[in-house]
Amino acid sequence: MHKLLIVDDEEIERKALQVIIEKSSQPIRVVAEAGDGGSACRIAAAEKPDIILMDIRMPGMNGIDAAKRIHAALPETSIIILTAFDELSYTKEAIRIGAVEYLLKPVRPADITAVLQSTCAKIAGRKAKIEEEEQLRASVAAALPFIQMSFVYDLISGAIYDSEILRERYHFLGLSIAPSVALVADIDNFRQLTMQGSELDKQVIKQKVYQLIVKLFGTDSLVTPLGSDNVIILLGFLETAREKVEQLARQQAKRIRDAVASELGLSVTIGIGNYYADICDIHKSYVEALAAKRQRFYLGDNQIIHIKDIPHLQEGPLQYPFQYERVLLEQVRCGNRVQAKEALVLLLKEIFSSHANMDIVKACILELLIVLSRAVVEGGSNLDKLTLLDLNCLEELQRCTSQEEIELWLTGVLEKTMDHMLENRASMNVRVIHKACEYITKNYNRNISLEEVAQTVHLSPFYFSRLFKQERGYNFVDFLTKVRIEKAKKMLQNSDYTAICIAAEVGYKDASYFSRVFRYAVGMTPNQYRHAVQSGQLLLPTGCPESN
């Protein structure tokens, strides 16, 4: 219902108007009556009516003066002038003060009804528009964090090069000064701190840090959370001298670090980029702040690092310590856990000492995982169950942000991998050596080598030789010789085979060498062995040794 105030010095007129209004069936409720201009002003201030029917000629303050005061205080109130004077000066004055209608007395009920209907429609339209605008403002206010986040992403990506568009957007967000310096704050050891917590616990911590930084800067900066545990802060300064801006940026970073430590009990590392006067270049400051923050990898936690603080960054290729890698891989293959961990520590120490970019270091670690996976397979691990290069493992490496985290993570990976390798090795060793023995038994008549047999069972020659001796109690050559000699013994029982023929059949090209090997193994020459068998001096075993 629209509220209406009747102002007329004649009571009978006021009553008549009220009756007409009640019969008009319009959504109007008469909230008060006044008999003079002064009373009308006081009542209007208290009731704030939507419509006023105002007579002009009244004692004391007239209707024109009262309408002026009311319109000044309540510009949305619709004032309808009622008068018995058809004078042009009154018409002009009524229009000037904002009257919506001007009616001459006596007014017909139909005319009043028509005017009220028209006025109600305008008021309803205006209120609907105001309500729509309020809803829009509320929606914008609710979406403001997302609008700000989108703007920050546009800034740090360098996607917009029109400074006028950027200026309009930061003014819309309530900033009076263009952002010129980027800071990136990162919660130290966030993964370790939240390892036992739920995802909700993680988000609560991030939100607390974000809200605290927003509280510190209010509307004087752009603060936006960015993935993982980072918060971006874009600051603007009236000062334009680079040295002074750098000093101010460091002070603001210290405010953040100290507040997070005192109020939340957390430590943060903050990277700071250079000052750029043109807002279109703020993405350069962000890239620098990110690079500076990553130097926590070498400098440790709870740091404030300006891009100018890190001139030591290595631009050239990293000199990878292959000598330590070879030692590590060999110790892994041999199952020497302690020596493997020592070799890993030395390898990482050498990589870290290069002060290379963290991404380069992680690329080196990834290459190490590839060769390490081959080593553990050679050492006895099951390839199907190997997790060194699965997605979870790579994601864990990506989340590491310091030397300590990488070393701790990689040591844990090595421990678990060697556990699996050693558990699988016992049964695997038996299968591998059995397969190798079968291959030797089938190919003893050729000039086979240790390298050939090792390749057959997918092991390095060195490791195969060591494993063979460990499992069988004698080396590869001894086993090959034994197989050949046993085969030669069987052939010597048949007088149709000469010693030269037998030597060739069992893999010896030189019959004299065969004879020497046979004598060393059996204690007699091949001919002596044949004679002893034929004369019954040597009893033959009932089984078949070479088939066992």
XYZ file of C-alpha atoms in Angstrom:
548
model
C 0.000 0.000 0.000
C 1.152 3.528 -0.834
C 0.997 6.053 1.993
C -0.872 9.341 1.300
C -0.976 12.669 3.158
C -3.874 15.140 2.618
C -3.018 18.820 3.145
C -5.926 21.344 3.004
C -7.056 24.122 5.345
C -10.704 23.147 5.007
C -11.694 20.053 6.956
C -14.683 19.342 4.753
C -12.378 19.235 1.729
C -10.063 16.822 3.517
C -12.942 14.501 4.403
C -14.296 14.615 0.862
C -10.889 13.750 -0.551
C -10.550 10.837 1.883
C -13.924 9.436 0.779
C -12.959 9.725 -2.890
C -9.637 7.974 -2.201
C -11.291 5.127 -0.299
C -13.732 4.591 -3.189
C -10.992 4.715 -5.845
C -9.907 1.100 -5.129
C -6.281 2.155 -5.470
C -3.549 0.608 -3.242
C -3.486 3.748 -1.092
C -3.769 4.278 2.652
C -4.331 7.792 4.102
C -1.822 8.037 6.928
C -2.526 11.641 8.070
C -4.129 15.009 7.400
C -2.766 18.532 7.807
C -4.465 21.955 7.737
C -1.412 24.120 7.014
C 2.020 23.970 5.385
C 4.028 23.835 8.597
C 2.099 20.822 9.923
C 2.419 19.164 6.497
C 6.229 19.458 6.642
C 6.407 17.938 10.143
C 4.045 15.071 9.339
C 5.802 14.338 6.040
C 9.161 14.129 7.839
C 7.694 11.608 10.292
C 5.493 9.497 7.976
C 7.464 9.765 4.709
C 4.354 9.456 2.494
C 4.523 8.269 -1.090
C 1.848 10.761 -2.246
C 0.766 14.198 -0.977
C -2.411 16.019 -2.044
C -1.390 19.647 -1.399
C -3.669 22.719 -1.413
C -1.908 26.012 -2.222
C -3.895 28.648 -0.333
C -3.513 27.915 3.410
C -2.863 30.050 6.486
C 0.734 30.424 7.488
C 3.035 28.514 5.131
C 1.328 28.054 1.753
C 1.294 24.840 -0.270
C 4.027 25.933 -2.727
C 6.535 26.669 0.054
C 5.597 23.475 1.934
C 5.979 21.438 -1.269
C 9.452 22.944 -1.820
C 10.629 21.886 1.661
C 9.122 18.431 1.429
C 10.533 17.806 -2.061
C 13.972 18.843 -0.867
C 13.813 16.351 2.023
C 11.829 13.605 0.255
C 12.536 13.837 -3.473
C 10.814 10.481 -4.175
C 7.486 11.694 -2.744
C 4.901 12.459 -5.467
C 3.177 15.822 -4.814
C -0.177 16.604 -6.462
C -1.181 20.304 -6.294
C -4.857 21.161 -5.696
C -5.970 24.793 -6.067
C -8.903 27.007 -7.054
C -6.585 29.453 -8.833
C -5.948 28.793 -12.520
C -2.921 30.991 -12.808
C 0.078 30.353 -15.027
C 2.523 31.440 -12.292
C 1.223 28.682 -9.941
C 1.467 26.082 -12.732
C 5.065 27.000 -13.483
C 6.014 27.051 -9.805
C 4.360 23.661 -9.188
C 6.286 22.097 -12.083
C 9.517 23.705 -10.899
C 9.243 22.206 -7.414
C 8.596 18.741 -8.856
C 4.833 18.382 -8.600
C 3.618 15.404 -10.630
C 0.125 16.814 -11.271
C -1.754 20.154 -10.991
C -5.546 19.937 -10.494
C -8.105 22.756 -10.296
C -10.844 22.794 -7.680
C -13.528 21.681 -7.594
C -12.024 18.368 -8.622
C -14.212 15.632 -9.970
C -13.816 12.243 -8.272
C -13.050 10.656 -11.654
C -10.174 13.094 -12.211
C -8.680 12.402 -8.772
C -9.041 8.654 -9.302
C -7.340 8.885 -12.706
C -4.465 10.977 -11.300
C -3.999 8.643 -8.318
C -4.051 5.593 -10.583
C -1.405 7.130 -12.842
C 0.681 8.210 -9.849
C 0.459 4.762 -8.198
C 1.612 3.130 -11.425
C 4.630 5.457 -11.597
C 5.453 4.870 -7.914
C 5.140 1.095 -8.371
C 7.439 1.249 -11.404
C 9.954 3.385 -9.526
C 9.901 1.109 -6.483
C 10.285 -1.971 -8.682
C 13.262 -0.358 -10.356
C 14.781 0.582 -6.989
C 14.209 -2.956 -5.711
C 15.768 -4.399 -8.853
C 18.786 -2.107 -8.454
C 19.101 -3.098 -4.801
C 18.990 -6.770 -5.739
C 21.576 -6.136 -8.415
C 23.790 -4.318 -5.925
C 23.372 -7.186 -3.486
C 24.288 -9.672 -6.209
C 27.315 -7.601 -7.162
C 28.341 -7.333 -3.507
C 28.031 -11.115 -3.112
C 30.007 -11.667 -6.308
C 32.601 -9.008 -5.514
C 35.254 -11.497 -4.287
C 34.887 -13.418 -7.549
C 34.938 -10.202 -9.602
C 38.101 -9.187 -7.748
C 39.628 -12.627 -8.266
C 38.884 -12.467 -11.992
C 40.447 -9.007 -12.177
C 43.564 -10.178 -10.329
C 43.914 -13.153 -12.703
C 43.642 -10.800 -15.680
C 46.331 -8.584 -14.163
C 48.839 -11.330 -13.306
C 48.349 -13.087 -16.642
C 48.988 -9.903 -18.605
C 45.861 -10.639 -20.657
C 44.699 -6.987 -20.876
C 46.873 -4.221 -22.289
C 44.367 -1.353 -22.229
C 45.237 0.711 -19.139
C 41.950 2.639 -19.367
C 39.918 -0.578 -19.038
C 42.058 -1.660 -16.105
C 41.650 1.748 -14.462
C 37.848 1.524 -14.707
C 37.906 -1.965 -13.177
C 40.086 -1.100 -10.184
C 38.012 2.036 -9.546
C 34.891 -0.148 -9.596
C 36.526 -2.319 -6.903
C 37.078 0.761 -4.731
C 40.791 1.335 -5.343
C 41.968 4.889 -5.788
C 45.565 3.957 -6.695
C 46.587 1.504 -9.410
C 48.379 -1.660 -8.173
C 52.087 -1.447 -8.916
C 53.796 -4.143 -6.790
C 52.918 -7.835 -6.399
C 53.480 -9.922 -3.269
C 52.972 -13.695 -3.023
C 52.522 -15.126 0.485
C 52.898 -18.878 0.991
C 52.111 -20.825 4.169
C 55.269 -22.664 5.234
C 55.122 -26.456 5.598
C 51.410 -26.408 4.837
C 51.361 -30.015 3.652
C 53.019 -31.286 6.842
C 50.823 -29.098 9.046
C 47.610 -30.438 7.521
C 48.676 -34.015 6.787
C 46.444 -35.440 9.505
C 43.576 -32.992 8.965
C 40.542 -33.129 6.706
C 40.069 -31.035 3.588
C 37.810 -28.758 5.657
C 40.652 -28.174 8.141
C 42.955 -27.199 5.267
C 40.448 -24.760 3.803
C 39.807 -23.193 7.221
C 43.525 -22.452 7.671
C 43.795 -20.935 4.191
C 40.687 -18.836 4.790
C 42.002 -17.532 8.103
C 45.253 -16.412 6.508
C 43.379 -14.802 3.610
C 40.905 -12.976 5.873
C 43.697 -11.726 8.121
C 45.554 -10.213 5.157
C 42.321 -8.624 3.893
C 41.783 -7.180 7.376
C 45.304 -5.694 7.352
C 44.868 -3.873 4.045
C 41.119 -3.236 3.842
C 40.145 -1.804 0.467
C 43.581 -0.313 -0.214
C 44.824 -3.386 -2.093
C 43.739 -6.459 -4.035
C 44.035 -9.676 -2.010
C 43.168 -12.994 -3.641
C 43.863 -16.637 -2.734
C 45.560 -18.494 -5.562
C 45.504 -22.281 -5.656
C 47.443 -24.426 -3.185
C 48.401 -22.298 -0.154
C 49.342 -19.012 -1.887
C 47.785 -15.579 -1.421
C 48.416 -12.780 -3.949
C 48.577 -9.186 -2.682
C 48.674 -6.364 -5.248
C 49.650 -3.046 -3.654
C 49.453 0.526 -4.947
C 51.652 3.368 -3.725
C 51.466 7.150 -4.070
C 55.246 7.110 -3.856
C 56.940 6.546 -7.224
C 60.634 6.400 -6.272
C 61.653 2.770 -6.733
C 63.878 2.595 -3.655
C 61.154 4.041 -1.449
C 58.484 1.716 -2.901
C 60.743 -1.286 -2.307
C 61.177 -0.229 1.325
C 57.402 0.245 1.757
C 56.660 -3.142 0.138
C 59.074 -4.852 2.539
C 57.356 -3.130 5.459
C 53.940 -4.334 4.310
C 55.282 -7.869 3.871
C 56.658 -7.736 7.415
C 53.200 -6.658 8.664
C 51.698 -9.747 7.057
C 54.352 -12.121 8.377
C 54.191 -10.750 11.931
C 50.375 -10.719 12.030
C 50.091 -14.308 10.753
C 52.652 -15.443 13.336
C 51.076 -13.611 16.290
C 47.387 -14.214 15.518
C 47.444 -17.628 13.822
C 50.681 -19.176 15.044
C 51.801 -19.885 11.460
C 54.825 -18.827 9.474
C 54.680 -17.550 5.910
C 57.278 -16.810 3.282
C 56.570 -13.765 1.107
C 58.047 -13.023 -2.309
C 58.088 -9.416 -3.575
C 58.337 -8.267 -7.200
C 59.665 -5.003 -8.587
C 57.635 -1.759 -8.855
C 55.972 -1.040 -12.226
C 54.336 2.335 -12.814
C 52.149 1.038 -15.657
C 49.393 -1.260 -14.378
C 49.655 -3.245 -17.605
C 53.079 -4.458 -16.379
C 51.925 -5.721 -12.979
C 52.111 -9.310 -14.289
C 55.894 -8.902 -14.456
C 55.966 -8.035 -10.769
C 53.877 -11.130 -10.029
C 56.241 -13.436 -11.936
C 59.163 -11.906 -10.014
C 57.375 -12.297 -6.666
C 56.677 -15.955 -7.460
C 60.322 -16.544 -8.374
C 61.466 -14.780 -5.201
C 59.085 -16.817 -3.034
C 60.401 -20.062 -4.523
C 63.845 -19.249 -3.153
C 62.516 -20.432 0.197
C 63.745 -23.725 -1.289
C 67.284 -22.515 -0.498
C 66.813 -19.774 2.117
C 64.398 -21.554 4.473
C 60.995 -20.701 5.952
C 59.570 -17.468 7.401
C 61.387 -15.296 4.851
C 60.667 -11.984 3.136
C 62.424 -12.214 -0.223
C 62.565 -9.391 -2.762
C 63.455 -10.289 -6.321
C 66.551 -8.111 -5.910
C 67.724 -10.356 -3.060
C 68.429 -13.320 -5.346
C 71.110 -12.377 -7.880
C 72.761 -15.767 -7.301
C 70.226 -17.708 -9.346
C 71.966 -19.988 -11.836
C 70.947 -19.319 -15.410
C 73.101 -21.990 -17.069
C 72.553 -25.763 -17.128
C 72.886 -27.699 -13.882
C 75.971 -29.931 -13.671
C 74.295 -33.194 -12.746
C 76.399 -35.399 -10.389
C 76.338 -38.645 -12.395
C 79.098 -40.144 -10.246
C 76.842 -40.128 -7.174
C 73.930 -41.434 -9.209
C 75.967 -44.474 -10.322
C 76.863 -45.250 -6.719
C 73.230 -44.921 -5.635
C 71.932 -47.210 -8.373
C 74.524 -49.875 -7.669
C 73.756 -49.879 -3.945
C 70.034 -50.143 -4.707
C 70.558 -53.103 -7.050
C 72.621 -54.838 -4.391
C 70.010 -54.174 -1.724
C 72.377 -52.187 0.499
C 69.858 -49.913 2.205
C 72.230 -47.868 4.417
C 74.756 -47.269 1.626
C 71.950 -46.350 -0.783
C 70.598 -43.688 1.616
C 74.102 -42.275 2.102
C 74.582 -42.084 -1.659
C 71.190 -40.360 -2.048
C 72.103 -37.715 0.544
C 75.363 -36.965 -1.286
C 73.556 -36.799 -4.634
C 70.919 -34.348 -3.347
C 73.534 -32.236 -1.584
C 75.375 -31.826 -4.869
C 72.175 -30.914 -6.752
C 71.091 -28.375 -4.108
C 74.520 -26.751 -3.999
C 74.074 -25.669 -7.633
C 71.360 -23.134 -6.541
C 69.434 -23.976 -9.685
C 65.799 -23.035 -10.152
C 63.435 -25.268 -8.168
C 61.744 -26.461 -11.362
C 65.099 -27.585 -12.740
C 65.854 -29.406 -9.484
C 62.505 -31.215 -9.674
C 63.195 -32.151 -13.288
C 66.474 -33.734 -12.136
C 64.623 -35.624 -9.395
C 62.143 -36.893 -11.980
C 64.995 -38.197 -14.152
C 66.473 -39.848 -11.055
C 63.146 -41.606 -10.401
C 63.226 -43.023 -13.937
C 66.694 -44.581 -13.607
C 65.957 -45.602 -10.023
C 62.907 -47.524 -11.209
C 65.121 -49.535 -13.566
C 67.566 -50.240 -10.772
C 64.924 -51.598 -8.397
C 63.509 -53.824 -11.136
C 66.995 -55.187 -11.705
C 67.301 -55.567 -7.948
C 64.222 -57.760 -7.741
C 61.180 -55.461 -7.664
C 57.985 -56.333 -9.497
C 57.490 -53.923 -12.406
C 53.678 -54.167 -12.203
C 53.702 -52.983 -8.585
C 56.289 -50.252 -9.013
C 54.919 -46.846 -7.892
C 57.954 -44.607 -8.448
C 56.425 -42.953 -11.495
C 52.695 -43.149 -10.811
C 50.526 -40.012 -10.684
C 50.372 -39.809 -6.882
C 54.138 -39.966 -6.610
C 54.620 -37.189 -9.160
C 51.990 -35.010 -7.467
C 53.781 -35.417 -4.133
C 57.034 -34.281 -5.751
C 55.275 -31.273 -7.241
C 53.956 -30.243 -3.810
C 57.446 -30.169 -2.267
C 58.567 -26.565 -1.716
C 61.881 -26.879 0.120
C 65.103 -28.869 0.113
C 64.080 -30.537 3.360
C 60.719 -31.612 1.935
C 62.311 -33.074 -1.197
C 64.983 -34.926 0.780
C 62.446 -36.251 3.289
C 60.041 -37.302 0.549
C 62.687 -38.933 -1.675
C 64.234 -40.790 1.266
C 60.800 -42.154 2.129
C 60.246 -43.211 -1.483
C 63.621 -44.994 -1.498
C 62.814 -46.777 1.771
C 59.431 -48.052 0.578
C 60.805 -49.026 -2.825
C 63.673 -51.010 -1.318
C 61.283 -52.683 1.138
C 59.220 -53.938 -1.770
C 62.300 -54.887 -3.770
C 63.838 -56.925 -0.965
C 60.537 -58.639 -0.139
C 60.078 -59.636 -3.758
C 63.705 -60.499 -4.352
C 63.833 -63.886 -2.559
C 61.182 -65.554 -4.718
C 62.257 -63.644 -7.805
C 65.906 -64.676 -7.389
C 64.967 -68.346 -7.364
C 62.897 -67.940 -10.538
C 65.556 -65.897 -12.303
C 68.414 -68.292 -11.532
C 66.272 -71.292 -12.419
C 65.484 -69.691 -15.781
C 69.170 -68.928 -16.317
C 70.140 -72.535 -15.508
C 67.556 -73.846 -17.952
C 68.953 -71.566 -20.640
C 72.514 -72.742 -19.928
C 71.474 -76.403 -19.948
C 69.821 -75.965 -23.356
C 72.634 -73.919 -24.907
C 75.787 -75.347 -23.266
C 77.034 -76.581 -26.666
C 77.392 -72.998 -27.941
C 79.987 -70.459 -26.955
C 77.578 -68.717 -24.557
C 78.770 -65.924 -22.285
C 77.714 -64.512 -18.935
C 76.527 -61.378 -20.741
C 74.238 -63.390 -23.022
C 72.619 -65.266 -20.138
C 72.257 -62.035 -18.070
C 70.480 -60.385 -20.974
C 68.108 -63.341 -21.199
C 66.954 -62.795 -17.599
C 67.019 -58.956 -17.943
C 69.816 -58.292 -15.447
C 73.102 -56.487 -15.695
C 76.078 -58.870 -16.090
C 77.579 -57.697 -12.821
C 74.418 -58.169 -10.799
C 73.610 -61.478 -12.484
C 77.081 -62.842 -11.675
C 76.737 -61.774 -8.042
C 73.201 -63.169 -7.747
C 74.149 -66.488 -9.367
C 76.991 -67.021 -6.917
C 74.707 -66.020 -4.009
C 71.925 -68.450 -4.978
C 73.925 -71.468 -6.289
C 77.078 -71.284 -4.178
C 79.334 -71.276 -7.241
C 79.757 -68.966 -10.214
C 78.396 -69.015 -13.751
C 81.505 -70.550 -15.315
C 81.552 -73.355 -12.756
C 77.929 -74.248 -13.518
C 78.466 -74.124 -17.290
C 81.539 -76.345 -16.911
C 79.619 -78.805 -14.741
C 76.806 -79.101 -17.316
C 79.310 -79.627 -20.126
C 81.336 -82.206 -18.204
C 78.218 -84.185 -17.268
C 77.175 -84.258 -20.916
C 80.696 -85.302 -21.934
C 80.611 -88.170 -19.394
C 77.468 -89.563 -21.005
C 78.942 -89.322 -24.488
C 82.186 -91.008 -23.364
C 80.181 -94.117 -22.498
C 79.612 -94.533 -26.244
C 82.836 -95.600 -28.001
C 81.573 -94.240 -31.315
C 82.345 -90.657 -30.162
C 85.932 -89.486 -30.259
C 87.263 -86.993 -27.704
C 87.513 -84.341 -30.428
C 83.884 -84.913 -31.421
C 82.725 -84.801 -27.808
C 84.657 -81.563 -27.156
C 82.882 -79.865 -30.052
C 79.478 -81.251 -28.995
C 79.746 -79.822 -25.471
C 80.946 -76.387 -26.537
C 84.738 -76.583 -26.638
C 86.463 -75.728 -29.907
C 89.841 -76.825 -28.612
C 89.998 -80.535 -27.737
C 93.200 -80.090 -25.721
C 91.562 -77.423 -23.600
C 88.530 -79.696 -23.148
C 90.808 -82.471 -21.984
C 92.451 -80.229 -19.389
C 89.105 -78.970 -18.075
C 87.769 -82.534 -17.905
C 90.807 -83.790 -16.050
C 90.562 -80.885 -13.563
C 86.868 -81.602 -12.926
C 86.906 -85.444 -12.910
C 90.484 -86.267 -11.901
C 91.295 -88.164 -15.096
C 91.457 -87.540 -18.825
C 88.479 -88.284 -21.091
C 90.162 -91.459 -22.444
C 91.004 -92.608 -18.908
C 87.386 -92.038 -17.889
C 86.110 -94.074 -20.900
C 88.487 -96.951 -20.118
C 87.470 -96.959 -16.438
C 83.791 -97.108 -17.355
C 84.232 -99.837 -19.948
C 86.444 -101.989 -17.637
C 83.981 -101.663 -14.795
C 86.465 -99.826 -12.593
C 84.053 -96.864 -12.347
C 80.476 -97.349 -11.301
C 77.977 -95.062 -13.025
C 75.255 -93.304 -11.003
C 71.746 -94.612 -11.483
C 70.241 -91.141 -11.934
C 70.842 -88.536 -14.579
C 72.762 -85.654 -13.013
C 72.314 -83.357 -15.924
C 68.573 -83.652 -15.767
C 68.337 -82.555 -12.120
